[in-house]
Amino acid sequence: MNILVLNAGSSSLKYQLINMETEQVVAKGLCERVGASESVHIYEAGSDEREFVLELHDHYAAVKAVLETLTNPDDGVIKNLADITAIGHRVVHGGDFFAESVIITKEVIDRIKECVPLAPLHNPPALSGIRSCLELMPNTQQVAVFDTAFHQTMPPKAYRYPLPTEYYEKHRIRRYGFHGTSHRYVSERAAVMLNKPAEDVKVITCHLGNGCSLTAVKGGHSVDTSMGYTPLDGLMMGTRSGSIDPAILLYLIDYLDMNPREVNHIINKESGLLGVSGLSNDLRDVGNAADAGDERARLALELYAYSARRFLGSYFFALQGADAIVFTAGVGENAQKMREMILEGLEDLGICLDLERNSKRGGERFISTDDSPVKVMVIPTNEELMIAKDVKALIS
Ligand code: ADP
């Protein structure tokens, strides 16, 4: 059984073809600059790595190019489209309509459309990807997997903002949470590594990449998460500010005469690691500059670690303790020094990092001491596999 996983962004299309018997990736790739006159399709199947420069004027053209490459009679990895059993689409926003993945029907498409105002940059390309597949492979089942779905189990005390009730009831302003597929995947893996049923486990998952979020997971369910109405909320990120006093935005508008678009750009694109360091949104660059004595870079690292630590502390209390803390995504999986900064001096709370283990690279692993009451783990995220598993479960 081969499942095609598609992740359509505003000008990109990422994909993986996964063999579900082996759970191995058969082929994967990325179409970039979709919509521009010169697009690039980067393709990888085992040792076969290629780059095609072509014109992909929309997502339909990108999906078509991907399907043609996969089924190419000379060197394609599958013979024909019938070798794709089903398709899974990553959809960022399912609002409060979807608490789990679903087989795509006309009603599902209508609901995803209704969520466009909540994710104006993300849901339209996902819809284009879905429509393209319906046209190109009308007899193949398609499944939508939502970034927000995992967090639908949050209780009202976690998802409601303390605004007048009408803004929730009339305008659906509430905390939705994102990165749900990643948090679900690593929390499930954590239970397996702890050798306990998911129902008995309390874990705090730290997805630290360009975008960052923490989730408190109890018994396999998200009970709180740091991203909110949008993915801007919560932790300091690569270019996003995370939570700041909302009155700052009013000050920028009222006293510095900025318009809302400019303010939006600052808090989404010019803040975070990039804004504080003045150098880069990439933690490696900022880390190197800090090592070379750059004060702003050092401060950016301190703010980043402290922001994660604040949320970690609040979720430790929200869960009344935790069995494990999990690090994942680009920074979480690779940046040993950042993990060390976030967890420094927490031994009295039962969180004992093993510095030697933390300094080693590898796949899924424990990085706490053997006698640490709270286990600390690194678990590489695999959102594509999680999506493919959901597809498999739904279609069978
Ligand atoms: P995205 O949120 O875009 O999916 P990733 O999860 O790929 O991002 O994370 C990207 C970030 O991971 C980069 O900005 C970089 O700071 C960080 N990163 C990747 N590799 C390393 C590394 N070896 N050491 C430190 N940071 C790293």
Short mmCIF file of C-alpha atoms and ligand atoms in Angstrom, two decimals:
data_model
loop_
_atom_site.label_atom_id
_atom_site.label_comp_id
_atom_site.label_asym_id
_atom_site.label_seq_id
_atom_site.Cartn_x
_atom_site.Cartn_y
_atom_site.Cartn_z
CA MET A 1 0.00 0.00 0.00
CA ASN A 2 1.48 3.34 -1.13
CA ILE A 3 0.15 6.56 0.39
CA LEU A 4 0.93 9.93 -1.16
CA VAL A 5 1.24 12.70 1.44
CA LEU A 6 0.87 16.26 0.17
CA ASN A 7 1.67 19.49 1.99
CA ALA A 8 0.70 22.50 -0.12
CA GLY A 9 2.04 25.91 0.93
CA SER A 10 1.28 29.27 -0.67
CA SER A 11 4.03 28.84 -3.30
CA SER A 12 5.21 25.31 -2.65
CA LEU A 13 4.17 21.68 -2.68
CA LYS A 14 6.00 19.12 -0.53
CA TYR A 15 5.26 15.44 -0.93
CA GLN A 16 6.24 11.96 0.16
CA LEU A 17 5.19 8.63 -1.26
CA ILE A 18 5.25 6.15 1.64
CA ASN A 19 5.07 2.36 1.44
CA MET A 20 2.86 1.48 4.40
CA GLU A 21 3.99 -2.15 4.60
CA THR A 22 7.53 -1.01 5.44
CA GLU A 23 6.72 2.59 6.49
CA GLN A 24 9.63 3.63 4.26
CA VAL A 25 9.67 6.66 1.98
CA VAL A 26 9.63 5.49 -1.66
CA ALA A 27 10.09 8.98 -3.10
CA LYS A 28 9.84 12.53 -1.86
CA GLY A 29 10.23 16.01 -3.18
CA LEU A 30 9.41 19.66 -3.19
CA CYS A 31 8.06 22.03 -5.84
CA GLU A 32 9.18 25.58 -5.13
CA ARG A 33 8.03 28.90 -6.54
CA VAL A 34 4.72 27.48 -7.68
CA GLY A 35 2.94 30.31 -9.50
CA ALA A 36 6.15 31.92 -10.80
CA SER A 37 7.39 31.57 -14.37
CA GLU A 38 10.39 29.51 -13.33
CA SER A 39 9.60 26.85 -10.74
CA VAL A 40 11.84 24.11 -9.43
CA HIS A 41 10.89 20.51 -8.68
CA ILE A 42 13.41 18.75 -6.43
CA TYR A 43 12.91 14.97 -6.48
CA GLU A 44 14.53 12.21 -4.47
CA ALA A 45 14.01 8.44 -4.69
CA GLY A 46 16.75 6.47 -2.96
CA SER A 47 20.01 7.54 -4.59
CA ASP A 48 18.17 9.11 -7.52
CA GLU A 49 18.24 12.86 -6.87
CA ARG A 50 17.13 15.29 -9.52
CA GLU A 51 16.12 18.89 -10.02
CA PHE A 52 13.73 19.98 -12.77
CA VAL A 53 13.29 23.61 -13.76
CA LEU A 54 9.83 24.04 -15.25
CA GLU A 55 6.79 26.29 -15.28
CA LEU A 56 4.28 25.41 -12.59
CA HIS A 57 1.73 28.18 -12.79
CA ASP A 58 -0.51 26.73 -10.07
CA HIS A 59 -0.88 23.82 -7.64
CA TYR A 60 -2.70 21.77 -10.26
CA ALA A 61 0.39 21.95 -12.50
CA ALA A 62 2.61 21.04 -9.52
CA VAL A 63 0.52 17.99 -8.55
CA LYS A 64 0.44 16.90 -12.21
CA ALA A 65 4.25 17.24 -12.48
CA VAL A 66 4.72 15.19 -9.30
CA LEU A 67 2.40 12.42 -10.51
CA GLU A 68 4.15 12.32 -13.90
CA THR A 69 7.56 12.02 -12.27
CA LEU A 70 6.40 9.23 -9.95
CA THR A 71 4.88 7.26 -12.86
CA ASN A 72 7.50 8.05 -15.52
CA PRO A 73 7.75 4.86 -17.68
CA ASP A 74 11.58 5.06 -17.75
CA ASP A 75 12.52 5.68 -14.14
CA GLY A 76 9.34 6.26 -12.10
CA VAL A 77 9.00 4.50 -8.74
CA ILE A 78 5.48 3.25 -9.56
CA LYS A 79 3.93 1.93 -12.79
CA ASN A 80 0.74 3.94 -12.79
CA LEU A 81 -1.53 6.05 -10.60
CA ALA A 82 -3.43 2.97 -9.44
CA ASP A 83 -0.32 2.15 -7.39
CA ILE A 84 -1.20 5.09 -5.15
CA THR A 85 -3.77 3.65 -2.75
CA ALA A 86 -4.84 6.96 -1.20
CA ILE A 87 -3.75 10.55 -0.64
CA GLY A 88 -3.31 12.44 2.63
CA HIS A 89 -3.40 16.22 2.68
CA ARG A 90 -1.93 18.35 5.43
CA VAL A 91 -4.46 21.08 6.19
CA VAL A 92 -3.40 23.74 8.68
CA HIS A 93 -6.78 24.86 10.01
CA GLY A 94 -9.79 22.72 10.73
CA GLY A 95 -11.27 25.25 13.19
CA ASP A 96 -13.44 23.53 15.78
CA PHE A 97 -15.04 21.36 13.09
CA PHE A 98 -12.45 18.60 13.08
CA ALA A 99 -11.06 16.80 16.11
CA GLU A 100 -9.50 14.11 13.94
CA SER A 101 -8.54 13.29 10.37
CA VAL A 102 -11.37 12.68 7.91
CA ILE A 103 -12.03 11.26 4.45
CA ILE A 104 -12.57 14.20 2.13
CA THR A 105 -16.13 14.77 0.94
CA LYS A 106 -17.87 17.83 -0.45
CA GLU A 107 -18.99 18.74 3.12
CA VAL A 108 -15.40 18.51 4.37
CA ILE A 109 -14.22 20.81 1.58
CA ASP A 110 -16.94 23.31 2.52
CA ARG A 111 -15.80 23.25 6.16
CA ILE A 112 -12.15 23.78 5.15
CA LYS A 113 -13.34 26.75 3.08
CA GLU A 114 -15.17 28.12 6.12
CA CYS A 115 -11.83 28.07 7.97
CA VAL A 116 -10.06 30.18 5.32
CA PRO A 117 -10.50 33.42 7.34
CA LEU A 118 -8.72 31.68 10.24
CA ALA A 119 -5.74 30.66 8.04
CA PRO A 120 -5.81 32.87 4.95
CA LEU A 121 -2.27 31.93 3.87
CA HIS A 122 -2.51 28.20 4.51
CA ASN A 123 -5.97 26.81 3.83
CA PRO A 124 -6.36 28.11 0.22
CA PRO A 125 -3.29 26.20 -1.08
CA ALA A 126 -4.44 23.06 0.76
CA LEU A 127 -7.81 23.40 -1.00
CA SER A 128 -6.01 23.79 -4.35
CA GLY A 129 -4.05 20.60 -3.65
CA ILE A 130 -7.25 18.72 -2.78
CA ARG A 131 -9.12 19.98 -5.86
CA SER A 132 -6.17 19.12 -8.11
CA CYS A 133 -6.09 15.55 -6.82
CA LEU A 134 -9.86 15.18 -7.17
CA GLU A 135 -9.48 16.15 -10.81
CA LEU A 136 -6.37 14.12 -11.58
CA MET A 137 -7.25 11.03 -9.52
CA PRO A 138 -11.05 11.10 -9.11
CA ASN A 139 -11.28 7.49 -7.95
CA THR A 140 -8.61 7.67 -5.25
CA GLN A 141 -9.67 8.28 -1.66
CA GLN A 142 -8.36 11.44 -0.07
CA VAL A 143 -7.96 12.28 3.58
CA ALA A 144 -7.49 15.64 5.33
CA VAL A 145 -5.20 15.76 8.37
CA PHE A 146 -5.42 18.98 10.37
CA ASP A 147 -2.70 20.75 12.37
CA THR A 148 -5.39 21.94 14.77
CA ALA A 149 -7.24 18.64 15.30
CA PHE A 150 -5.07 17.21 18.09
CA HIS A 151 -5.71 20.28 20.25
CA GLN A 152 -9.51 20.02 20.08
CA THR A 153 -9.40 18.07 23.35
CA MET A 154 -8.28 21.17 25.27
CA PRO A 155 -10.78 22.16 27.97
CA PRO A 156 -12.44 25.61 27.77
CA LYS A 157 -10.21 26.94 30.57
CA ALA A 158 -7.26 26.37 28.22
CA TYR A 159 -8.76 27.40 24.89
CA ARG A 160 -10.89 30.41 25.83
CA TYR A 161 -9.37 33.89 25.90
CA PRO A 162 -10.63 36.17 28.64
CA LEU A 163 -12.39 38.45 26.13
CA PRO A 164 -16.12 39.23 26.10
CA THR A 165 -17.99 36.00 25.28
CA GLU A 166 -19.47 37.36 22.05
CA TYR A 167 -16.03 37.31 20.39
CA TYR A 168 -15.90 33.58 20.97
CA GLU A 169 -19.50 32.88 20.10
CA LYS A 170 -19.85 35.15 17.07
CA HIS A 171 -16.30 35.29 15.76
CA ARG A 172 -14.82 31.97 16.93
CA ILE A 173 -11.91 33.73 18.62
CA ARG A 174 -10.33 31.05 20.81
CA ARG A 175 -7.08 29.19 21.11
CA TYR A 176 -6.83 26.51 18.38
CA GLY A 177 -3.19 25.42 18.57
CA PHE A 178 -1.00 24.16 15.73
CA HIS A 179 1.79 21.62 15.00
CA GLY A 180 -0.80 19.08 16.23
CA THR A 181 0.37 16.24 13.97
CA SER A 182 3.92 16.63 15.28
CA HIS A 183 2.87 16.82 18.94
CA ARG A 184 0.65 13.76 18.48
CA TYR A 185 3.39 11.77 16.76
CA VAL A 186 6.11 12.46 19.34
CA SER A 187 3.78 12.04 22.33
CA GLU A 188 2.71 8.62 21.00
CA ARG A 189 6.35 7.64 20.45
CA ALA A 190 7.20 8.87 23.97
CA ALA A 191 4.62 6.50 25.50
CA VAL A 192 6.12 3.62 23.50
CA MET A 193 9.63 4.56 24.68
CA LEU A 194 8.42 4.78 28.28
CA ASN A 195 6.84 1.35 27.79
CA LYS A 196 3.53 2.57 29.18
CA PRO A 197 0.02 2.83 27.70
CA ALA A 198 -0.57 6.34 26.32
CA GLU A 199 -3.55 6.71 28.74
CA ASP A 200 -1.18 6.60 31.70
CA VAL A 201 1.38 9.10 30.45
CA LYS A 202 1.80 12.85 31.05
CA VAL A 203 4.25 14.44 28.66
CA ILE A 204 5.31 17.92 27.62
CA THR A 205 6.25 18.03 23.95
CA CYS A 206 8.54 20.83 22.75
CA HIS A 207 8.41 21.42 18.98
CA LEU A 208 11.24 23.86 18.43
CA GLY A 209 11.90 24.67 14.77
CA ASN A 210 11.43 27.89 12.87
CA GLY A 211 7.99 27.84 14.39
CA CYS A 212 7.90 26.80 18.04
CA SER A 213 5.20 25.42 20.29
CA LEU A 214 4.88 23.43 23.49
CA THR A 215 2.00 21.10 24.29
CA ALA A 216 0.87 19.50 27.53
CA VAL A 217 -0.34 15.98 26.71
CA LYS A 218 -2.26 13.91 29.26
CA GLY A 219 -3.41 10.38 28.52
CA GLY A 220 -2.72 10.87 24.83
CA HIS A 221 -4.76 14.10 24.61
CA SER A 222 -3.63 17.70 24.24
CA VAL A 223 -4.77 19.65 27.31
CA ASP A 224 -2.93 22.89 26.61
CA THR A 225 -0.71 24.33 23.92
CA SER A 226 1.24 27.52 23.43
CA MET A 227 0.10 28.58 19.96
CA GLY A 228 -3.32 30.19 20.02
CA TYR A 229 -5.79 31.76 17.63
CA THR A 230 -2.87 31.91 15.18
CA PRO A 231 0.61 30.34 15.09
CA LEU A 232 2.03 33.65 16.31
CA ASP A 233 1.14 33.09 19.95
CA GLY A 234 3.31 31.54 22.64
CA LEU A 235 7.05 31.03 22.38
CA MET A 236 9.62 33.30 20.79
CA MET A 237 10.44 31.76 17.38
CA GLY A 238 12.78 32.26 14.40
CA THR A 239 11.11 35.43 13.12
CA ARG A 240 7.91 35.51 15.20
CA SER A 241 7.68 37.36 18.49
CA GLY A 242 5.40 34.89 20.25
CA SER A 243 3.23 36.34 23.04
CA ILE A 244 3.82 40.01 23.72
CA ASP A 245 1.75 42.58 25.56
CA PRO A 246 -1.07 43.30 23.07
CA ALA A 247 -0.94 46.98 24.01
CA ILE A 248 2.43 47.19 22.23
CA LEU A 249 0.60 46.68 18.93
CA LEU A 250 -1.79 49.52 19.73
CA TYR A 251 1.16 51.73 20.60
CA LEU A 252 2.83 50.98 17.24
CA ILE A 253 -0.40 51.85 15.44
CA ASP A 254 -1.48 54.86 17.49
CA TYR A 255 1.83 56.52 18.30
CA LEU A 256 4.26 55.35 15.62
CA ASP A 257 1.65 55.65 12.86
CA MET A 258 2.17 52.16 11.53
CA ASN A 259 -0.64 50.46 9.69
CA PRO A 260 -1.81 46.95 10.73
CA ARG A 261 0.00 45.34 7.78
CA GLU A 262 3.32 46.82 8.88
CA VAL A 263 2.76 45.70 12.44
CA ASN A 264 1.83 42.23 11.22
CA HIS A 265 5.07 42.09 9.24
CA ILE A 266 7.17 43.11 12.24
CA ILE A 267 5.71 40.55 14.63
CA ASN A 268 5.68 37.70 12.09
CA LYS A 269 8.76 38.29 9.96
CA GLU A 270 11.16 40.61 11.76
CA SER A 271 11.02 39.50 15.38
CA GLY A 272 12.14 36.44 17.33
CA LEU A 273 15.74 35.30 16.99
CA LEU A 274 16.17 37.50 13.91
CA GLY A 275 14.81 40.62 15.56
CA VAL A 276 16.74 40.36 18.80
CA SER A 277 20.05 39.23 17.29
CA GLY A 278 19.77 41.51 14.26
CA LEU A 279 21.54 38.70 12.39
CA SER A 280 19.52 35.63 11.50
CA ASN A 281 16.47 33.50 12.27
CA ASP A 282 18.67 30.40 12.19
CA LEU A 283 19.75 29.23 15.61
CA ARG A 284 23.06 27.95 14.22
CA ASP A 285 24.03 31.42 12.94
CA VAL A 286 22.96 33.08 16.17
CA GLY A 287 24.83 30.44 18.21
CA ASN A 288 28.02 30.96 16.21
CA ALA A 289 27.80 34.73 16.60
CA ALA A 290 27.24 34.37 20.36
CA ASP A 291 30.29 32.10 20.62
CA ALA A 292 32.28 34.80 18.82
CA GLY A 293 31.24 37.33 21.48
CA ASP A 294 28.23 39.04 19.86
CA GLU A 295 26.14 40.40 22.76
CA ARG A 296 22.85 40.71 20.87
CA ALA A 297 23.17 37.13 19.67
CA ARG A 298 23.81 35.97 23.23
CA LEU A 299 20.74 37.84 24.46
CA ALA A 300 18.63 36.33 21.65
CA LEU A 301 19.62 32.83 22.80
CA GLU A 302 18.82 33.68 26.41
CA LEU A 303 15.39 35.02 25.50
CA TYR A 304 14.66 31.97 23.33
CA ALA A 305 15.59 29.51 26.07
CA TYR A 306 13.79 31.48 28.76
CA SER A 307 10.62 31.70 26.68
CA ALA A 308 10.56 27.89 26.27
CA ARG A 309 11.34 27.45 29.97
CA ARG A 310 8.42 29.65 31.01
CA PHE A 311 5.93 27.52 29.08
CA LEU A 312 7.61 24.33 30.23
CA GLY A 313 7.18 25.45 33.82
CA SER A 314 3.54 26.37 33.38
CA TYR A 315 2.71 23.03 31.73
CA PHE A 316 4.58 21.14 34.44
CA PHE A 317 2.16 22.74 36.89
CA ALA A 318 -0.87 22.36 34.62
CA LEU A 319 -0.19 18.62 34.37
CA GLN A 320 0.76 18.36 38.06
CA GLY A 321 4.13 16.96 37.06
CA ALA A 322 5.18 15.03 33.99
CA ASP A 323 6.59 11.63 33.08
CA ALA A 324 8.62 13.04 30.23
CA ILE A 325 9.73 16.11 28.34
CA VAL A 326 10.24 15.57 24.61
CA PHE A 327 12.29 17.74 22.24
CA THR A 328 11.59 17.67 18.51
CA ALA A 329 11.98 19.62 15.19
CA GLY A 330 15.10 21.36 13.86
CA VAL A 331 16.23 23.02 17.09
CA GLY A 332 14.76 20.45 19.48
CA GLU A 333 16.41 17.54 17.69
CA ASN A 334 19.79 19.12 16.97
CA ALA A 335 20.65 21.99 19.29
CA GLN A 336 22.14 20.33 22.38
CA LYS A 337 23.24 23.63 23.89
CA MET A 338 19.74 25.08 23.64
CA ARG A 339 18.27 21.97 25.32
CA GLU A 340 20.85 22.43 28.06
CA MET A 341 19.95 26.11 28.53
CA ILE A 342 16.22 25.30 28.72
CA LEU A 343 16.65 22.56 31.34
CA GLU A 344 19.51 23.99 33.37
CA GLY A 345 19.23 23.65 37.15
CA LEU A 346 15.91 21.79 37.30
CA GLU A 347 17.22 18.77 39.23
CA ASP A 348 15.18 19.69 42.34
CA LEU A 349 12.05 19.36 40.20
CA GLY A 350 13.15 15.89 39.13
CA ILE A 351 14.40 16.89 35.68
CA CYS A 352 17.99 15.66 35.42
CA LEU A 353 19.64 16.10 32.05
CA ASP A 354 22.60 13.79 31.32
CA LEU A 355 25.08 16.16 29.67
CA GLU A 356 27.00 13.34 28.01
CA ARG A 357 23.85 11.79 26.47
CA ASN A 358 22.60 15.24 25.52
CA SER A 359 25.77 15.90 23.54
CA LYS A 360 25.40 12.80 21.36
CA ARG A 361 23.53 12.73 18.06
CA GLY A 362 21.12 10.02 16.95
CA GLY A 363 17.48 9.16 16.44
CA GLU A 364 14.96 8.57 19.22
CA ARG A 365 16.82 8.64 22.52
CA PHE A 366 16.75 9.38 26.25
CA ILE A 367 18.96 12.29 27.31
CA SER A 368 18.14 12.27 31.04
CA THR A 369 20.05 10.37 33.70
CA ASP A 370 18.86 6.82 34.47
CA ASP A 371 17.48 7.93 37.84
CA SER A 372 15.84 11.14 36.62
CA PRO A 373 12.20 11.03 37.85
CA VAL A 374 11.15 13.00 34.74
CA LYS A 375 12.59 11.47 31.58
CA VAL A 376 13.92 13.76 28.87
CA MET A 377 13.89 12.52 25.28
CA VAL A 378 14.75 13.59 21.77
CA ILE A 379 12.26 12.22 19.22
CA PRO A 380 12.63 13.25 15.56
CA THR A 381 9.21 14.31 14.34
CA ASN A 382 7.64 12.61 11.33
CA GLU A 383 4.46 14.41 10.38
CA GLU A 384 4.31 12.71 6.96
CA LEU A 385 4.31 9.23 8.48
CA MET A 386 1.63 10.28 10.99
CA ILE A 387 -0.52 11.59 8.11
CA ALA A 388 0.02 8.37 6.13
CA LYS A 389 -0.95 6.28 9.18
CA ASP A 390 -4.17 8.25 9.57
CA VAL A 391 -4.94 7.71 5.88
CA LYS A 392 -4.32 3.98 6.19
CA ALA A 393 -6.53 3.71 9.29
CA LEU A 394 -9.39 5.64 7.68
CA ILE A 395 -9.46 3.88 4.33
CA SER A 396 -9.29 0.40 5.80
P1 ADP B 1 10.42 24.52 10.28
O1 ADP B 1 9.67 25.06 11.47
O2 ADP B 1 10.60 25.53 9.20
O3 ADP B 1 9.96 23.16 9.82
P2 ADP B 1 12.76 23.11 11.26
O4 ADP B 1 12.04 22.21 12.19
O5 ADP B 1 13.43 22.51 10.08
O6 ADP B 1 11.90 24.34 10.82
O7 ADP B 1 13.86 23.87 12.12
C1 ADP B 1 14.67 24.84 11.53
C2 ADP B 1 15.63 25.39 12.56
O8 ADP B 1 16.37 24.31 13.17
C3 ADP B 1 16.68 26.26 11.89
O9 ADP B 1 16.29 27.59 11.92
C4 ADP B 1 17.88 26.06 12.77
O10 ADP B 1 17.94 27.14 13.65
C5 ADP B 1 17.61 24.81 13.58
N1 ADP B 1 18.65 23.80 13.40
C6 ADP B 1 18.72 22.85 12.45
N2 ADP B 1 19.85 22.11 12.61
C7 ADP B 1 20.48 22.59 13.69
C8 ADP B 1 21.69 22.26 14.38
N3 ADP B 1 22.46 21.27 13.98
N4 ADP B 1 22.00 22.99 15.47
C9 ADP B 1 21.23 23.99 15.87
N5 ADP B 1 20.09 24.35 15.28
C10 ADP B 1 19.72 23.67 14.20
#
